[in-house]
Amino acid sequence: MQIHVQRRPTLDTGIKTVRNVLRYTIGRGCLRDLHEILSRARNQPDDYAVIFIDEYFQAETGVLHEIQVQPTDLIIFVSTDEEPTTEYVDTLVHNLRSQRNRNPCVIVGMGGGITMDVAKAVSNLLTNPGKAEDYQGWDLVKKPGIYKVAVPTVSGTGAEATRTCVLTNKKKKLKLGMNSDFTVYDQIVMDPDLTATVPRNQYFYSGMDAYIHCIESAAGSYRNAIGDAYSRETINLCRQIFLGGDMMTPENREKMMVASYLGGCAIATSYVGLVHPFSAGLSVVLSLHHCVANCIALNALEEFYPKEVGEFRLMAKRQGVDIPAKVCHGLDERQMEDLFAATIIHEKPLTNALGDGYRKVLSSEKVSSIFRRM
Ligand code: ZN
């Protein structure tokens, strides 16, 4: 059965004053500016930086050399096998507090969405009491976190620009971020040379996150005029990158960094739609990573996003990338119920996509049938 999403009146996002990243640098080789940024943050003799860095760079000593880490700094390699959990963030904060008796002067998140989000969450928790799960929601963080700098090494999630850091709460079976102005990075360093070694599939899935954020936002009811403009340009850049030649030329990698940033800005003023709630279900229940889960979810949502799914499939074909299939085959009833619960909980995005009556459209049978197509 085809469901046609009716044109509904524009809704107020409720986001009144939008905070963007304070400063950014972009261009090949600009990683070397990070040293200068860190030096400026260190004012006292015992000031130190905490650098969260994707474990991939453990073997890439050249990059660490470039940053010129000081002996007092702490380098924490972040595993990207699993998406960050509230427990993981609490452990990191606990360890930091027991190792040092004062907070760092600056925090760096260098990596993909996972590493950048971990750095954001730790920054917030070092200045706000309690646990990570206390801040999962909207505007719950009360005090600014530690000054933080993002260095994306994979583009697409927009974590460098958004006001959230997505965490999975395994106990509550909930995937939700700390949505707050204080979660926004203070500074970003965007060096396209850092994405040259990303595996092609991962580069594509991550890039599609930017595209998906913006097609969801552009098709939604909660609108913001500036957010719309960011979305249009992000989609435009994604078309140039993925429908042209090789998506990974230096020029396209720089464009992808811009698309990721603008896509993040777009989503900071609006909401996602149907893809992200379904993708969250796949992450919570099947532990699939966000970006690949998005691609799998979008691929099964053709009835809601017919034109976009067509374009997405063409992009995958042009770039020679496969979208995993049959990930929900053979799941039992209990798992299907968990998938439903982890999807339907995302009230704002689902209202954005389908209106107040979203539960009428997304019955548990309907949601199951969509998952079974994945
Ligand atoms: Zn996303």
CSV table of C-alpha atoms and ligand atoms in Angstrom, one decimal:
chain,number,residue,atom,x,y,z
A,1,MET,CA,0.0,0.0,0.0
A,2,GLN,CA,1.3,3.4,-0.9
A,3,ILE,CA,1.0,6.1,1.7
A,4,HIS,CA,1.1,9.6,0.5
A,5,VAL,CA,2.3,12.1,3.0
A,6,GLN,CA,0.0,15.0,2.9
A,7,ARG,CA,1.2,18.6,2.8
A,8,ARG,CA,0.7,19.8,6.3
A,9,PRO,CA,0.9,23.3,7.8
A,10,THR,CA,4.4,24.5,8.7
A,11,LEU,CA,5.1,24.0,12.4
A,12,ASP,CA,7.3,26.1,14.7
A,13,THR,CA,10.4,24.3,15.7
A,14,GLY,CA,10.4,26.0,19.0
A,15,ILE,CA,14.1,26.7,18.4
A,16,LYS,CA,14.3,30.5,18.9
A,17,THR,CA,17.9,31.4,19.1
A,18,VAL,CA,20.3,29.3,17.2
A,19,ARG,CA,23.9,28.8,18.3
A,20,ASN,CA,26.5,27.9,15.7
A,21,VAL,CA,30.1,26.9,16.1
A,22,LEU,CA,32.1,29.9,17.1
A,23,ARG,CA,35.1,29.5,14.8
A,24,TYR,CA,36.2,27.2,12.0
A,25,THR,CA,39.2,26.6,9.8
A,26,ILE,CA,38.9,24.7,6.5
A,27,GLY,CA,41.5,23.6,3.9
A,28,ARG,CA,44.1,21.0,3.1
A,29,GLY,CA,46.8,20.9,5.8
A,30,CYS,CA,44.9,23.1,8.3
A,31,LEU,CA,45.4,20.3,11.0
A,32,ARG,CA,48.7,22.1,11.8
A,33,ASP,CA,46.6,25.0,13.2
A,34,LEU,CA,45.4,22.7,16.0
A,35,HIS,CA,48.8,23.2,17.8
A,36,GLU,CA,48.3,26.9,17.9
A,37,ILE,CA,44.7,26.6,19.1
A,38,LEU,CA,45.8,24.3,22.0
A,39,SER,CA,48.7,26.6,22.9
A,40,ARG,CA,46.3,29.5,23.2
A,41,ALA,CA,44.1,27.5,25.5
A,42,ARG,CA,47.0,26.6,27.9
A,43,ASN,CA,47.4,29.7,30.1
A,44,GLN,CA,48.6,28.2,33.4
A,45,PRO,CA,51.6,25.9,33.8
A,46,ASP,CA,49.4,23.0,34.9
A,47,ASP,CA,46.8,23.5,32.1
A,48,TYR,CA,46.4,20.4,30.0
A,49,ALA,CA,44.4,19.3,27.0
A,50,VAL,CA,42.4,16.1,26.7
A,51,ILE,CA,42.5,14.7,23.2
A,52,PHE,CA,39.9,12.1,22.3
A,53,ILE,CA,41.1,10.5,19.1
A,54,ASP,CA,39.8,7.6,17.0
A,55,GLU,CA,41.8,4.5,17.7
A,56,TYR,CA,42.6,4.3,14.0
A,57,PHE,CA,45.2,7.0,14.7
A,58,GLN,CA,47.1,4.9,17.2
A,59,ALA,CA,49.1,3.6,14.2
A,60,GLU,CA,49.2,6.9,12.4
A,61,THR,CA,51.9,8.6,14.5
A,62,GLY,CA,52.4,11.3,11.9
A,63,VAL,CA,49.1,12.8,12.8
A,64,LEU,CA,49.9,12.8,16.6
A,65,HIS,CA,53.3,14.4,15.7
A,66,GLU,CA,51.5,17.1,13.8
A,67,ILE,CA,49.4,18.1,16.8
A,68,GLN,CA,52.5,18.4,19.0
A,69,VAL,CA,50.9,16.9,22.1
A,70,GLN,CA,52.5,18.1,25.4
A,71,PRO,CA,53.6,15.7,28.1
A,72,THR,CA,50.9,16.8,30.5
A,73,ASP,CA,48.1,16.3,27.9
A,74,LEU,CA,45.9,13.2,28.0
A,75,ILE,CA,45.4,11.2,24.9
A,76,ILE,CA,42.4,8.9,25.0
A,77,PHE,CA,41.9,6.6,22.0
A,78,VAL,CA,38.2,6.0,21.4
A,79,SER,CA,37.1,2.6,20.2
A,80,THR,CA,34.6,2.9,17.3
A,81,ASP,CA,33.5,-0.8,17.4
A,82,GLU,CA,30.4,0.2,19.2
A,83,GLU,CA,28.4,3.4,19.3
A,84,PRO,CA,29.0,5.4,22.5
A,85,THR,CA,26.9,4.5,25.5
A,86,THR,CA,26.0,6.6,28.5
A,87,GLU,CA,27.9,4.0,30.6
A,88,TYR,CA,31.0,4.5,28.5
A,89,VAL,CA,30.9,8.3,28.9
A,90,ASP,CA,30.4,8.0,32.7
A,91,THR,CA,33.4,5.7,32.9
A,92,LEU,CA,35.5,8.2,30.9
A,93,VAL,CA,34.5,11.0,33.2
A,94,HIS,CA,35.1,9.0,36.3
A,95,ASN,CA,38.6,8.0,35.1
A,96,LEU,CA,39.5,11.6,34.2
A,97,ARG,CA,38.4,12.8,37.6
A,98,SER,CA,40.4,10.2,39.4
A,99,GLN,CA,43.5,10.8,37.3
A,100,ARG,CA,43.6,14.6,37.6
A,101,ASN,CA,42.4,17.0,40.3
A,102,ARG,CA,41.3,19.7,38.0
A,103,ASN,CA,39.5,19.9,34.7
A,104,PRO,CA,41.4,20.2,31.4
A,105,CYS,CA,41.5,23.7,29.7
A,106,VAL,CA,40.5,22.3,26.4
A,107,ILE,CA,39.0,19.1,24.9
A,108,VAL,CA,39.6,17.9,21.4
A,109,GLY,CA,37.4,15.3,19.6
A,110,MET,CA,39.3,14.0,16.6
A,111,GLY,CA,37.6,11.3,14.5
A,112,GLY,CA,34.2,10.5,13.2
A,113,GLY,CA,30.8,11.1,14.7
A,114,ILE,CA,31.5,8.7,17.6
A,115,THR,CA,34.7,10.3,18.8
A,116,MET,CA,33.3,13.9,18.3
A,117,ASP,CA,30.2,13.0,20.3
A,118,VAL,CA,32.1,11.4,23.1
A,119,ALA,CA,34.2,14.5,23.4
A,120,LYS,CA,31.1,16.7,23.6
A,121,ALA,CA,29.5,14.5,26.2
A,122,VAL,CA,32.6,14.4,28.4
A,123,SER,CA,33.0,18.2,28.1
A,124,ASN,CA,29.5,18.7,29.4
A,125,LEU,CA,29.8,16.3,32.2
A,126,LEU,CA,33.0,17.7,33.6
A,127,THR,CA,31.2,20.9,34.5
A,128,ASN,CA,27.7,19.5,35.2
A,129,PRO,CA,26.9,17.1,38.1
A,130,GLY,CA,25.4,13.7,37.7
A,131,LYS,CA,25.5,11.0,34.9
A,132,ALA,CA,25.2,11.1,31.2
A,133,GLU,CA,21.7,9.8,31.2
A,134,ASP,CA,20.5,12.8,33.3
A,135,TYR,CA,21.1,15.0,30.2
A,136,GLN,CA,19.6,12.8,27.5
A,137,GLY,CA,16.9,15.1,26.2
A,138,TRP,CA,16.4,18.7,25.3
A,139,ASP,CA,18.1,21.6,27.1
A,140,LEU,CA,18.9,19.8,30.3
A,141,VAL,CA,22.6,20.9,30.4
A,142,LYS,CA,22.8,23.9,32.7
A,143,LYS,CA,26.4,25.1,32.5
A,144,PRO,CA,28.8,25.5,29.6
A,145,GLY,CA,31.2,22.5,29.2
A,146,ILE,CA,35.0,22.7,28.7
A,147,TYR,CA,36.1,24.6,25.6
A,148,LYS,CA,36.0,22.0,22.8
A,149,VAL,CA,37.5,21.7,19.4
A,150,ALA,CA,36.4,19.2,16.7
A,151,VAL,CA,38.7,17.7,14.1
A,152,PRO,CA,36.5,15.6,11.8
A,153,THR,CA,38.3,12.7,10.1
A,154,VAL,CA,35.2,11.2,8.5
A,155,SER,CA,32.5,13.5,7.1
A,156,GLY,CA,28.7,13.4,7.1
A,157,THR,CA,27.2,13.1,10.6
A,158,GLY,CA,27.6,16.8,11.2
A,159,ALA,CA,28.6,16.1,14.8
A,160,GLU,CA,31.1,18.9,14.4
A,161,ALA,CA,28.2,21.4,13.9
A,162,THR,CA,25.2,20.0,15.8
A,163,ARG,CA,23.8,20.7,19.3
A,164,THR,CA,23.6,17.1,20.2
A,165,CYS,CA,25.8,14.1,21.1
A,166,VAL,CA,24.0,10.9,20.5
A,167,LEU,CA,24.3,8.2,23.3
A,168,THR,CA,22.8,4.8,23.6
A,169,ASN,CA,21.3,4.1,27.0
A,170,LYS,CA,21.3,0.3,27.1
A,171,LYS,CA,19.4,0.0,30.3
A,172,LYS,CA,16.5,2.2,29.1
A,173,LYS,CA,16.9,0.9,25.5
A,174,LEU,CA,17.1,4.5,24.4
A,175,LYS,CA,19.2,6.3,21.9
A,176,LEU,CA,19.1,10.0,22.5
A,177,GLY,CA,21.5,12.9,22.7
A,178,MET,CA,22.2,15.8,25.0
A,179,ASN,CA,20.5,18.4,22.9
A,180,SER,CA,21.8,21.7,24.2
A,181,ASP,CA,23.5,24.9,23.1
A,182,PHE,CA,26.3,23.9,25.4
A,183,THR,CA,26.9,20.8,23.3
A,184,VAL,CA,27.9,22.9,20.2
A,185,TYR,CA,31.7,22.9,19.5
A,186,ASP,CA,33.5,26.1,20.1
A,187,GLN,CA,35.9,25.5,17.2
A,188,ILE,CA,36.3,23.1,14.2
A,189,VAL,CA,39.4,22.3,12.2
A,190,MET,CA,38.4,20.8,8.8
A,191,ASP,CA,41.3,19.3,7.0
A,192,PRO,CA,40.2,17.2,4.0
A,193,ASP,CA,43.5,15.4,3.9
A,194,LEU,CA,42.3,13.5,7.0
A,195,THR,CA,39.5,11.7,5.1
A,196,ALA,CA,41.8,10.4,2.3
A,197,THR,CA,42.2,7.0,4.0
A,198,VAL,CA,38.6,6.3,5.0
A,199,PRO,CA,37.3,3.0,3.5
A,200,ARG,CA,35.0,3.7,0.5
A,201,ASN,CA,31.9,2.1,2.1
A,202,GLN,CA,32.3,4.0,5.3
A,203,TYR,CA,32.9,7.2,3.4
A,204,PHE,CA,29.7,6.7,1.5
A,205,TYR,CA,27.6,5.7,4.5
A,206,SER,CA,28.8,8.7,6.5
A,207,GLY,CA,28.3,11.1,3.6
A,208,MET,CA,24.8,9.8,3.2
A,209,ASP,CA,24.1,10.9,6.8
A,210,ALA,CA,24.4,14.5,5.7
A,211,TYR,CA,22.1,13.8,2.7
A,212,ILE,CA,19.6,12.0,4.8
A,213,HIS,CA,19.5,14.7,7.5
A,214,CYS,CA,18.6,17.2,4.9
A,215,ILE,CA,16.1,15.3,2.9
A,216,GLU,CA,14.3,14.5,6.1
A,217,SER,CA,14.4,18.1,7.3
A,218,ALA,CA,13.3,19.5,3.9
A,219,ALA,CA,10.3,17.1,3.8
A,220,GLY,CA,9.2,17.9,7.4
A,221,SER,CA,6.7,20.2,8.9
A,222,TYR,CA,8.9,21.9,11.4
A,223,ARG,CA,10.7,24.5,9.3
A,224,ASN,CA,13.2,27.2,9.7
A,225,ALA,CA,14.2,29.5,6.8
A,226,ILE,CA,17.9,29.4,7.4
A,227,GLY,CA,17.8,25.6,8.1
A,228,ASP,CA,16.0,25.2,4.7
A,229,ALA,CA,18.9,27.0,3.0
A,230,TYR,CA,21.5,24.9,4.7
A,231,SER,CA,19.6,21.8,3.7
A,232,ARG,CA,19.3,22.8,0.0
A,233,GLU,CA,23.0,23.5,-0.3
A,234,THR,CA,23.9,20.2,1.5
A,235,ILE,CA,21.8,18.2,-0.9
A,236,ASN,CA,23.2,20.1,-3.8
A,237,LEU,CA,26.8,19.3,-2.6
A,238,CYS,CA,25.9,15.7,-2.1
A,239,ARG,CA,24.6,15.5,-5.6
A,240,GLN,CA,27.9,16.9,-7.0
A,241,ILE,CA,29.9,14.5,-4.9
A,242,PHE,CA,28.0,11.2,-5.3
A,243,LEU,CA,26.4,11.6,-8.8
A,244,GLY,CA,29.6,12.8,-10.5
A,245,GLY,CA,32.8,11.0,-10.8
A,246,ASP,CA,34.8,9.6,-7.8
A,247,MET,CA,33.4,10.7,-4.5
A,248,MET,CA,36.9,10.7,-2.9
A,249,THR,CA,38.9,13.1,-5.0
A,250,PRO,CA,40.6,15.8,-2.9
A,251,GLU,CA,38.0,18.3,-4.2
A,252,ASN,CA,35.1,16.1,-3.3
A,253,ARG,CA,36.5,15.3,0.1
A,254,GLU,CA,36.6,19.1,0.8
A,255,LYS,CA,33.1,19.5,-0.5
A,256,MET,CA,32.0,16.6,1.7
A,257,MET,CA,33.5,18.4,4.8
A,258,VAL,CA,31.4,21.4,3.9
A,259,ALA,CA,28.3,19.3,3.3
A,260,SER,CA,28.7,17.6,6.6
A,261,TYR,CA,29.1,21.0,8.4
A,262,LEU,CA,26.2,22.6,6.6
A,263,GLY,CA,24.0,19.5,7.1
A,264,GLY,CA,24.8,19.7,10.9
A,265,CYS,CA,23.8,23.4,10.9
A,266,ALA,CA,20.5,22.5,9.1
A,267,ILE,CA,19.7,19.8,11.6
A,268,ALA,CA,20.5,22.2,14.5
A,269,THR,CA,17.4,24.3,13.5
A,270,SER,CA,15.0,21.5,12.5
A,271,TYR,CA,14.3,17.8,13.1
A,272,VAL,CA,15.0,14.7,11.2
A,273,GLY,CA,12.1,12.6,9.9
A,274,LEU,CA,11.4,8.9,9.5
A,275,VAL,CA,14.8,7.6,8.6
A,276,HIS,CA,16.5,8.4,11.9
A,277,PRO,CA,13.9,6.8,14.2
A,278,PHE,CA,14.0,3.6,12.2
A,279,SER,CA,17.8,3.8,12.1
A,280,ALA,CA,17.9,4.3,15.9
A,281,GLY,CA,15.8,1.1,16.2
A,282,LEU,CA,18.5,-0.8,14.2
A,283,SER,CA,21.3,0.7,16.3
A,284,VAL,CA,19.6,0.0,19.7
A,285,VAL,CA,18.4,-3.6,18.9
A,286,LEU,CA,20.9,-4.8,16.4
A,287,SER,CA,23.9,-2.6,17.3
A,288,LEU,CA,24.3,-1.4,13.7
A,289,HIS,CA,26.3,1.8,13.3
A,290,HIS,CA,24.4,5.0,12.8
A,291,CYS,CA,25.4,5.8,9.2
A,292,VAL,CA,25.0,2.3,7.7
A,293,ALA,CA,21.8,1.9,9.6
A,294,ASN,CA,20.5,5.1,8.1
A,295,CYS,CA,21.2,3.8,4.6
A,296,ILE,CA,19.5,0.5,5.4
A,297,ALA,CA,16.5,2.4,6.8
A,298,LEU,CA,16.2,4.8,3.9
A,299,ASN,CA,16.3,2.0,1.4
A,300,ALA,CA,13.2,0.5,3.0
A,301,LEU,CA,11.2,3.8,3.2
A,302,GLU,CA,10.5,4.3,-0.5
A,303,GLU,CA,6.8,4.8,0.1
A,304,PHE,CA,7.5,7.9,2.2
A,305,TYR,CA,10.5,9.3,0.3
A,306,PRO,CA,10.1,8.0,-3.3
A,307,LYS,CA,12.3,10.5,-5.2
A,308,GLU,CA,15.0,10.6,-2.5
A,309,VAL,CA,15.3,6.8,-2.4
A,310,GLY,CA,15.6,6.7,-6.1
A,311,GLU,CA,18.4,9.2,-6.0
A,312,PHE,CA,20.1,7.5,-3.1
A,313,ARG,CA,20.2,4.2,-4.9
A,314,LEU,CA,21.6,5.9,-8.0
A,315,MET,CA,24.4,7.4,-5.8
A,316,ALA,CA,25.2,4.0,-4.3
A,317,LYS,CA,25.4,2.5,-7.8
A,318,ARG,CA,27.6,5.2,-9.2
A,319,GLN,CA,30.0,4.9,-6.4
A,320,GLY,CA,30.0,1.0,-6.4
A,321,VAL,CA,28.8,0.8,-2.8
A,322,ASP,CA,26.5,-2.0,-1.6
A,323,ILE,CA,23.7,-1.3,1.0
A,324,PRO,CA,23.5,-4.3,3.4
A,325,ALA,CA,20.2,-6.3,3.0
A,326,LYS,CA,18.3,-8.8,5.0
A,327,VAL,CA,19.5,-7.5,8.4
A,328,CYS,CA,16.1,-8.0,9.9
A,329,HIS,CA,15.5,-11.5,8.5
A,330,GLY,CA,14.9,-14.2,11.1
A,331,LEU,CA,14.3,-11.8,14.0
A,332,ASP,CA,11.9,-13.1,16.7
A,333,GLU,CA,8.8,-11.4,18.1
A,334,ARG,CA,10.6,-10.0,21.0
A,335,GLN,CA,13.2,-8.3,18.8
A,336,MET,CA,10.4,-6.9,16.6
A,337,GLU,CA,8.7,-5.4,19.7
A,338,ASP,CA,12.0,-3.8,20.8
A,339,LEU,CA,12.5,-2.4,17.3
A,340,PHE,CA,9.0,-0.9,17.4
A,341,ALA,CA,9.6,0.6,20.9
A,342,ALA,CA,13.0,2.1,19.9
A,343,THR,CA,11.5,3.7,16.8
A,344,ILE,CA,8.2,5.0,18.0
A,345,ILE,CA,9.7,6.8,20.9
A,346,HIS,CA,11.1,9.5,18.6
A,347,GLU,CA,8.1,11.8,18.9
A,348,LYS,CA,9.5,15.0,17.4
A,349,PRO,CA,11.0,13.6,14.2
A,350,LEU,CA,7.9,11.4,13.6
A,351,THR,CA,5.6,14.3,14.1
A,352,ASN,CA,7.9,16.3,11.8
A,353,ALA,CA,7.4,13.7,9.1
A,354,LEU,CA,3.8,12.5,9.6
A,355,GLY,CA,2.1,15.0,11.8
A,356,ASP,CA,0.4,14.5,15.2
A,357,GLY,CA,-1.3,11.3,14.1
A,358,TYR,CA,1.9,9.5,13.3
A,359,ARG,CA,1.0,6.6,15.6
A,360,LYS,CA,-2.0,5.9,13.3
A,361,VAL,CA,0.3,5.5,10.3
A,362,LEU,CA,3.0,3.7,12.2
A,363,SER,CA,1.1,0.9,13.9
A,364,SER,CA,3.2,-1.9,15.2
A,365,GLU,CA,2.3,-4.1,12.2
A,366,LYS,CA,3.2,-1.3,9.8
A,367,VAL,CA,6.6,-0.7,11.6
A,368,SER,CA,7.3,-4.5,11.6
A,369,SER,CA,6.5,-4.7,7.9
A,370,ILE,CA,9.0,-1.9,7.2
A,371,PHE,CA,11.7,-3.5,9.3
A,372,ARG,CA,11.1,-6.8,7.5
A,373,ARG,CA,12.0,-5.1,4.2
A,374,MET,CA,15.4,-4.2,5.6
B,1,ZN,ZN,22.4,11.1,11.5
